[in-house]
mmCIF file with all atom_site columns, C-alpha atoms in Angstrom:
data_model
loop_
_atom_site.group_PDB
_atom_site.id
_atom_site.type_symbol
_atom_site.label_atom_id
_atom_site.label_alt_id
_atom_site.label_comp_id
_atom_site.label_asym_id
_atom_site.label_entity_id
_atom_site.label_seq_id
_atom_site.pdbx_PDB_ins_code
_atom_site.Cartn_x
_atom_site.Cartn_y
_atom_site.Cartn_z
_atom_site.occupancy
_atom_site.B_iso_or_equiv
_atom_site.pdbx_formal_charge
_atom_site.auth_seq_id
_atom_site.auth_comp_id
_atom_site.auth_asym_id
_atom_site.auth_atom_id
_atom_site.pdbx_PDB_model_num
ATOM 1   C CA . MET A 1 1   ? 82.349 -256.237 -125.359 1.00 70.00 ? 1   MET A CA 1
ATOM 2   C CA . SER A 1 2   ? 79.874 -254.301 -128.763 1.00 84.00 ? 2   SER A CA 1
ATOM 3   C CA . SER A 1 3   ? 76.896 -253.281 -128.047 1.00 88.00 ? 3   SER A CA 1
ATOM 4   C CA . THR A 1 4   ? 75.600 -255.638 -131.139 1.00 91.00 ? 4   THR A CA 1
ATOM 5   C CA . PHE A 1 5   ? 76.226 -258.936 -128.850 1.00 92.00 ? 5   PHE A CA 1
ATOM 6   C CA . LEU A 1 6   ? 75.128 -257.346 -125.775 1.00 92.00 ? 6   LEU A CA 1
ATOM 7   C CA . LEU A 1 7   ? 72.244 -256.846 -127.568 1.00 94.00 ? 7   LEU A CA 1
ATOM 8   C CA . MET A 1 8   ? 72.023 -260.471 -128.739 1.00 94.00 ? 8   MET A CA 1
ATOM 9   C CA . ILE A 1 9   ? 72.539 -261.420 -125.085 1.00 93.00 ? 9   ILE A CA 1
ATOM 10  C CA . ALA A 1 10  ? 69.866 -259.314 -124.328 1.00 93.00 ? 10  ALA A CA 1
ATOM 11  C CA . GLY A 1 11  ? 67.381 -260.759 -127.161 1.00 93.00 ? 11  GLY A CA 1
ATOM 12  C CA . CYS A 1 12  ? 68.060 -264.380 -126.441 1.00 94.00 ? 12  CYS A CA 1
ATOM 13  C CA . PHE A 1 13  ? 67.324 -263.708 -122.738 1.00 92.00 ? 13  PHE A CA 1
ATOM 14  C CA . VAL A 1 14  ? 64.204 -262.523 -123.519 1.00 92.00 ? 14  VAL A CA 1
ATOM 15  C CA . VAL A 1 15  ? 62.411 -265.177 -125.915 1.00 92.00 ? 15  VAL A CA 1
ATOM 16  C CA . THR A 1 16  ? 63.738 -268.019 -123.630 1.00 90.00 ? 16  THR A CA 1
ATOM 17  C CA . TRP A 1 17  ? 62.540 -266.330 -120.843 1.00 89.00 ? 17  TRP A CA 1
ATOM 18  C CA . LEU A 1 18  ? 59.256 -265.181 -122.143 1.00 88.00 ? 18  LEU A CA 1
ATOM 19  C CA . PRO A 1 19  ? 58.365 -268.736 -123.370 1.00 87.00 ? 19  PRO A CA 1
ATOM 20  C CA . ARG A 1 20  ? 58.908 -270.405 -119.663 1.00 85.00 ? 20  ARG A CA 1
ATOM 21  C CA . ILE A 1 21  ? 57.313 -267.586 -117.923 1.00 87.00 ? 21  ILE A CA 1
ATOM 22  C CA . LEU A 1 22  ? 54.192 -266.215 -119.919 1.00 86.00 ? 22  LEU A CA 1
ATOM 23  C CA . PRO A 1 23  ? 52.029 -269.570 -119.785 1.00 84.00 ? 23  PRO A CA 1
ATOM 24  C CA . PHE A 1 24  ? 52.061 -269.717 -116.003 1.00 82.00 ? 24  PHE A CA 1
ATOM 25  C CA . VAL A 1 25  ? 51.029 -265.801 -115.524 1.00 84.00 ? 25  VAL A CA 1
ATOM 26  C CA . PHE A 1 26  ? 47.718 -266.758 -118.035 1.00 82.00 ? 26  PHE A CA 1
ATOM 27  C CA . ALA A 1 27  ? 47.411 -270.085 -115.850 1.00 81.00 ? 27  ALA A CA 1
ATOM 28  C CA . LYS A 1 28  ? 47.082 -268.645 -112.840 1.00 82.00 ? 28  LYS A CA 1
ATOM 29  C CA . LYS A 1 29  ? 44.022 -266.180 -114.163 1.00 82.00 ? 29  LYS A CA 1
ATOM 30  C CA . LEU A 1 30  ? 42.460 -268.997 -115.073 1.00 83.00 ? 30  LEU A CA 1
ATOM 31  C CA . GLU A 1 31  ? 39.988 -272.389 -113.446 1.00 86.00 ? 31  GLU A CA 1
ATOM 32  C CA . PHE A 1 32  ? 40.789 -274.674 -114.976 1.00 86.00 ? 32  PHE A CA 1
ATOM 33  C CA . PRO A 1 33  ? 38.842 -278.829 -115.147 1.00 91.00 ? 33  PRO A CA 1
ATOM 34  C CA . GLU A 1 34  ? 39.604 -280.843 -112.179 1.00 93.00 ? 34  GLU A CA 1
ATOM 35  C CA . LYS A 1 35  ? 40.411 -283.766 -114.457 1.00 93.00 ? 35  LYS A CA 1
ATOM 36  C CA . LEU A 1 36  ? 42.983 -281.161 -116.893 1.00 90.00 ? 36  LEU A CA 1
ATOM 37  C CA . HIS A 1 37  ? 44.346 -281.144 -113.441 1.00 86.00 ? 37  HIS A CA 1
ATOM 38  C CA . LEU A 1 38  ? 44.519 -284.082 -113.016 1.00 91.00 ? 38  LEU A CA 1
ATOM 39  C CA . PHE A 1 39  ? 46.110 -285.009 -116.661 1.00 91.00 ? 39  PHE A CA 1
ATOM 40  C CA . LEU A 1 40  ? 48.721 -282.668 -116.078 1.00 84.00 ? 40  LEU A CA 1
ATOM 41  C CA . SER A 1 41  ? 49.814 -284.233 -112.514 1.00 86.00 ? 41  SER A CA 1
ATOM 42  C CA . TYR A 1 42  ? 51.144 -287.467 -114.779 1.00 88.00 ? 42  TYR A CA 1
ATOM 43  C CA . LEU A 1 43  ? 52.783 -284.785 -117.548 1.00 86.00 ? 43  LEU A CA 1
ATOM 44  C CA . PRO A 1 44  ? 56.272 -284.966 -114.733 1.00 84.00 ? 44  PRO A CA 1
ATOM 45  C CA . ILE A 1 45  ? 56.392 -287.809 -114.015 1.00 85.00 ? 45  ILE A CA 1
ATOM 46  C CA . CYS A 1 46  ? 56.108 -289.067 -118.140 1.00 87.00 ? 46  CYS A CA 1
ATOM 47  C CA . ILE A 1 47  ? 58.603 -286.744 -118.944 1.00 88.00 ? 47  ILE A CA 1
ATOM 48  C CA . LEU A 1 48  ? 61.876 -287.635 -116.452 1.00 84.00 ? 48  LEU A CA 1
ATOM 49  C CA . GLY A 1 49  ? 60.414 -291.242 -117.715 1.00 88.00 ? 49  GLY A CA 1
ATOM 50  C CA . ALA A 1 50  ? 60.979 -290.384 -121.301 1.00 91.00 ? 50  ALA A CA 1
ATOM 51  C CA . LEU A 1 51  ? 64.532 -288.845 -120.153 1.00 88.00 ? 51  LEU A CA 1
ATOM 52  C CA . LEU A 1 52  ? 65.210 -291.774 -118.054 1.00 89.00 ? 52  LEU A CA 1
ATOM 53  C CA . PHE A 1 53  ? 64.813 -294.662 -121.191 1.00 91.00 ? 53  PHE A CA 1
ATOM 54  C CA . GLN A 1 54  ? 66.693 -291.752 -124.038 1.00 92.00 ? 54  GLN A CA 1
ATOM 55  C CA . SER A 1 55  ? 69.909 -291.491 -121.559 1.00 91.00 ? 55  SER A CA 1
ATOM 56  C CA . ILE A 1 56  ? 69.264 -295.503 -120.234 1.00 94.00 ? 56  ILE A CA 1
ATOM 57  C CA . LEU A 1 57  ? 68.955 -296.892 -124.007 1.00 94.00 ? 57  LEU A CA 1
ATOM 58  C CA . SER A 1 58  ? 71.350 -296.762 -127.126 1.00 93.00 ? 58  SER A CA 1
ATOM 59  C CA . VAL A 1 59  ? 68.574 -297.357 -130.420 1.00 91.00 ? 59  VAL A CA 1
ATOM 60  C CA . GLN A 1 60  ? 70.556 -297.797 -133.796 1.00 91.00 ? 60  GLN A CA 1
ATOM 61  C CA . GLU A 1 61  ? 68.011 -297.706 -137.083 1.00 92.00 ? 61  GLU A CA 1
ATOM 62  C CA . GLY A 1 62  ? 67.414 -301.065 -137.994 1.00 93.00 ? 62  GLY A CA 1
ATOM 63  C CA . ARG A 1 63  ? 68.328 -302.683 -134.679 1.00 93.00 ? 63  ARG A CA 1
ATOM 64  C CA . PRO A 1 64  ? 66.073 -302.968 -131.504 1.00 94.00 ? 64  PRO A CA 1
ATOM 65  C CA . PRO A 1 65  ? 67.502 -300.903 -128.530 1.00 93.00 ? 65  PRO A CA 1
ATOM 66  C CA . VAL A 1 66  ? 70.469 -301.452 -126.759 1.00 95.00 ? 66  VAL A CA 1
ATOM 67  C CA . LEU A 1 67  ? 70.791 -301.229 -122.600 1.00 95.00 ? 67  LEU A CA 1
ATOM 68  C CA . LYS A 1 68  ? 73.291 -298.591 -121.881 1.00 95.00 ? 68  LYS A CA 1
ATOM 69  C CA . PHE A 1 69  ? 75.545 -300.569 -118.828 1.00 95.00 ? 69  PHE A CA 1
ATOM 70  C CA . GLN A 1 70  ? 76.782 -296.986 -117.392 1.00 95.00 ? 70  GLN A CA 1
ATOM 71  C CA . GLU A 1 71  ? 73.509 -295.646 -117.534 1.00 95.00 ? 71  GLU A CA 1
ATOM 72  C CA . THR A 1 72  ? 71.847 -298.926 -116.551 1.00 95.00 ? 72  THR A CA 1
ATOM 73  C CA . LEU A 1 73  ? 74.431 -299.799 -113.284 1.00 96.00 ? 73  LEU A CA 1
ATOM 74  C CA . ALA A 1 74  ? 73.780 -295.942 -112.370 1.00 95.00 ? 74  ALA A CA 1
ATOM 75  C CA . CYS A 1 75  ? 70.199 -295.799 -112.486 1.00 95.00 ? 75  CYS A CA 1
ATOM 76  C CA . ILE A 1 76  ? 69.859 -298.881 -109.230 1.00 95.00 ? 76  ILE A CA 1
ATOM 77  C CA . PRO A 1 77  ? 70.886 -296.513 -106.437 1.00 97.00 ? 77  PRO A CA 1
ATOM 78  C CA . THR A 1 78  ? 69.369 -293.761 -108.034 1.00 94.00 ? 78  THR A CA 1
ATOM 79  C CA . LEU A 1 79  ? 66.118 -295.309 -107.779 1.00 93.00 ? 79  LEU A CA 1
ATOM 80  C CA . ILE A 1 80  ? 66.426 -296.367 -104.760 1.00 96.00 ? 80  ILE A CA 1
ATOM 81  C CA . VAL A 1 81  ? 67.629 -293.014 -103.185 1.00 96.00 ? 81  VAL A CA 1
ATOM 82  C CA . GLY A 1 82  ? 64.161 -291.492 -104.856 1.00 93.00 ? 82  GLY A CA 1
ATOM 83  C CA . TYR A 1 83  ? 61.635 -293.987 -103.322 1.00 94.00 ? 83  TYR A CA 1
ATOM 84  C CA . TYR A 1 84  ? 63.200 -293.504 -99.861  1.00 96.00 ? 84  TYR A CA 1
ATOM 85  C CA . THR A 1 85  ? 63.867 -289.934 -100.030 1.00 95.00 ? 85  THR A CA 1
ATOM 86  C CA . LYS A 1 86  ? 61.462 -288.486 -103.006 1.00 90.00 ? 86  LYS A CA 1
ATOM 87  C CA . ASP A 1 87  ? 63.783 -285.293 -102.441 1.00 90.00 ? 87  ASP A CA 1
ATOM 88  C CA . LEU A 1 88  ? 64.759 -284.468 -105.323 1.00 85.00 ? 88  LEU A CA 1
ATOM 89  C CA . MET A 1 89  ? 68.537 -283.453 -104.787 1.00 92.00 ? 89  MET A CA 1
ATOM 90  C CA . LYS A 1 90  ? 68.611 -286.245 -102.935 1.00 94.00 ? 90  LYS A CA 1
ATOM 91  C CA . ILE A 1 91  ? 68.373 -287.847 -106.378 1.00 92.00 ? 91  ILE A CA 1
ATOM 92  C CA . VAL A 1 92  ? 70.094 -286.016 -108.073 1.00 91.00 ? 92  VAL A CA 1
ATOM 93  C CA . ILE A 1 93  ? 73.353 -285.365 -106.667 1.00 95.00 ? 93  ILE A CA 1
ATOM 94  C CA . THR A 1 94  ? 73.390 -289.665 -105.723 1.00 96.00 ? 94  THR A CA 1
ATOM 95  C CA . GLY A 1 95  ? 72.723 -290.404 -109.477 1.00 94.00 ? 95  GLY A CA 1
ATOM 96  C CA . ILE A 1 96  ? 76.009 -287.500 -110.387 1.00 95.00 ? 96  ILE A CA 1
ATOM 97  C CA . ILE A 1 97  ? 78.437 -289.081 -108.055 1.00 97.00 ? 97  ILE A CA 1
ATOM 98  C CA . THR A 1 98  ? 77.530 -292.835 -109.240 1.00 97.00 ? 98  THR A CA 1
ATOM 99  C CA . ILE A 1 99  ? 77.697 -292.195 -112.900 1.00 96.00 ? 99  ILE A CA 1
ATOM 100 C CA . ALA A 1 100 ? 81.509 -290.272 -111.839 1.00 96.00 ? 100 ALA A CA 1
ATOM 101 C CA . VAL A 1 101 ? 82.539 -292.803 -109.646 1.00 97.00 ? 101 VAL A CA 1
ATOM 102 C CA . ILE A 1 102 ? 81.280 -295.662 -112.488 1.00 96.00 ? 102 ILE A CA 1
ATOM 103 C CA . ARG A 1 103 ? 83.245 -294.073 -115.229 1.00 95.00 ? 103 ARG A CA 1
ATOM 104 C CA . LEU A 1 104 ? 86.487 -294.266 -112.653 1.00 96.00 ? 104 LEU A CA 1
ATOM 105 C CA . VAL A 1 105 ? 86.625 -297.622 -111.832 1.00 95.00 ? 105 VAL A CA 1
ATOM 106 C CA . LEU A 1 106 ? 85.223 -298.983 -114.823 1.00 89.00 ? 106 LEU A CA 1
#
């Protein structure tokens, strides 16, 4: 490998790493108001909800959104596992296995 390539990899690492780590470094030293803490506590569920709807809906310009059958079907056992276990690893594994089985069968 050339040194240019290694420098490019190192640069990509830094550019990717900095925006993800710096907010945590600065946030440790700041004291946030309780209302901001409450607001920020809703962000993970909002982001996961947005990702869920983005993956199960097919949107085309000029047409109403349509549910993707396989992805919607895979959500059912995944949501059940999530409701009862509240364990992210089990949820992800259930979703991956479920969509794999559905795609294999259908």
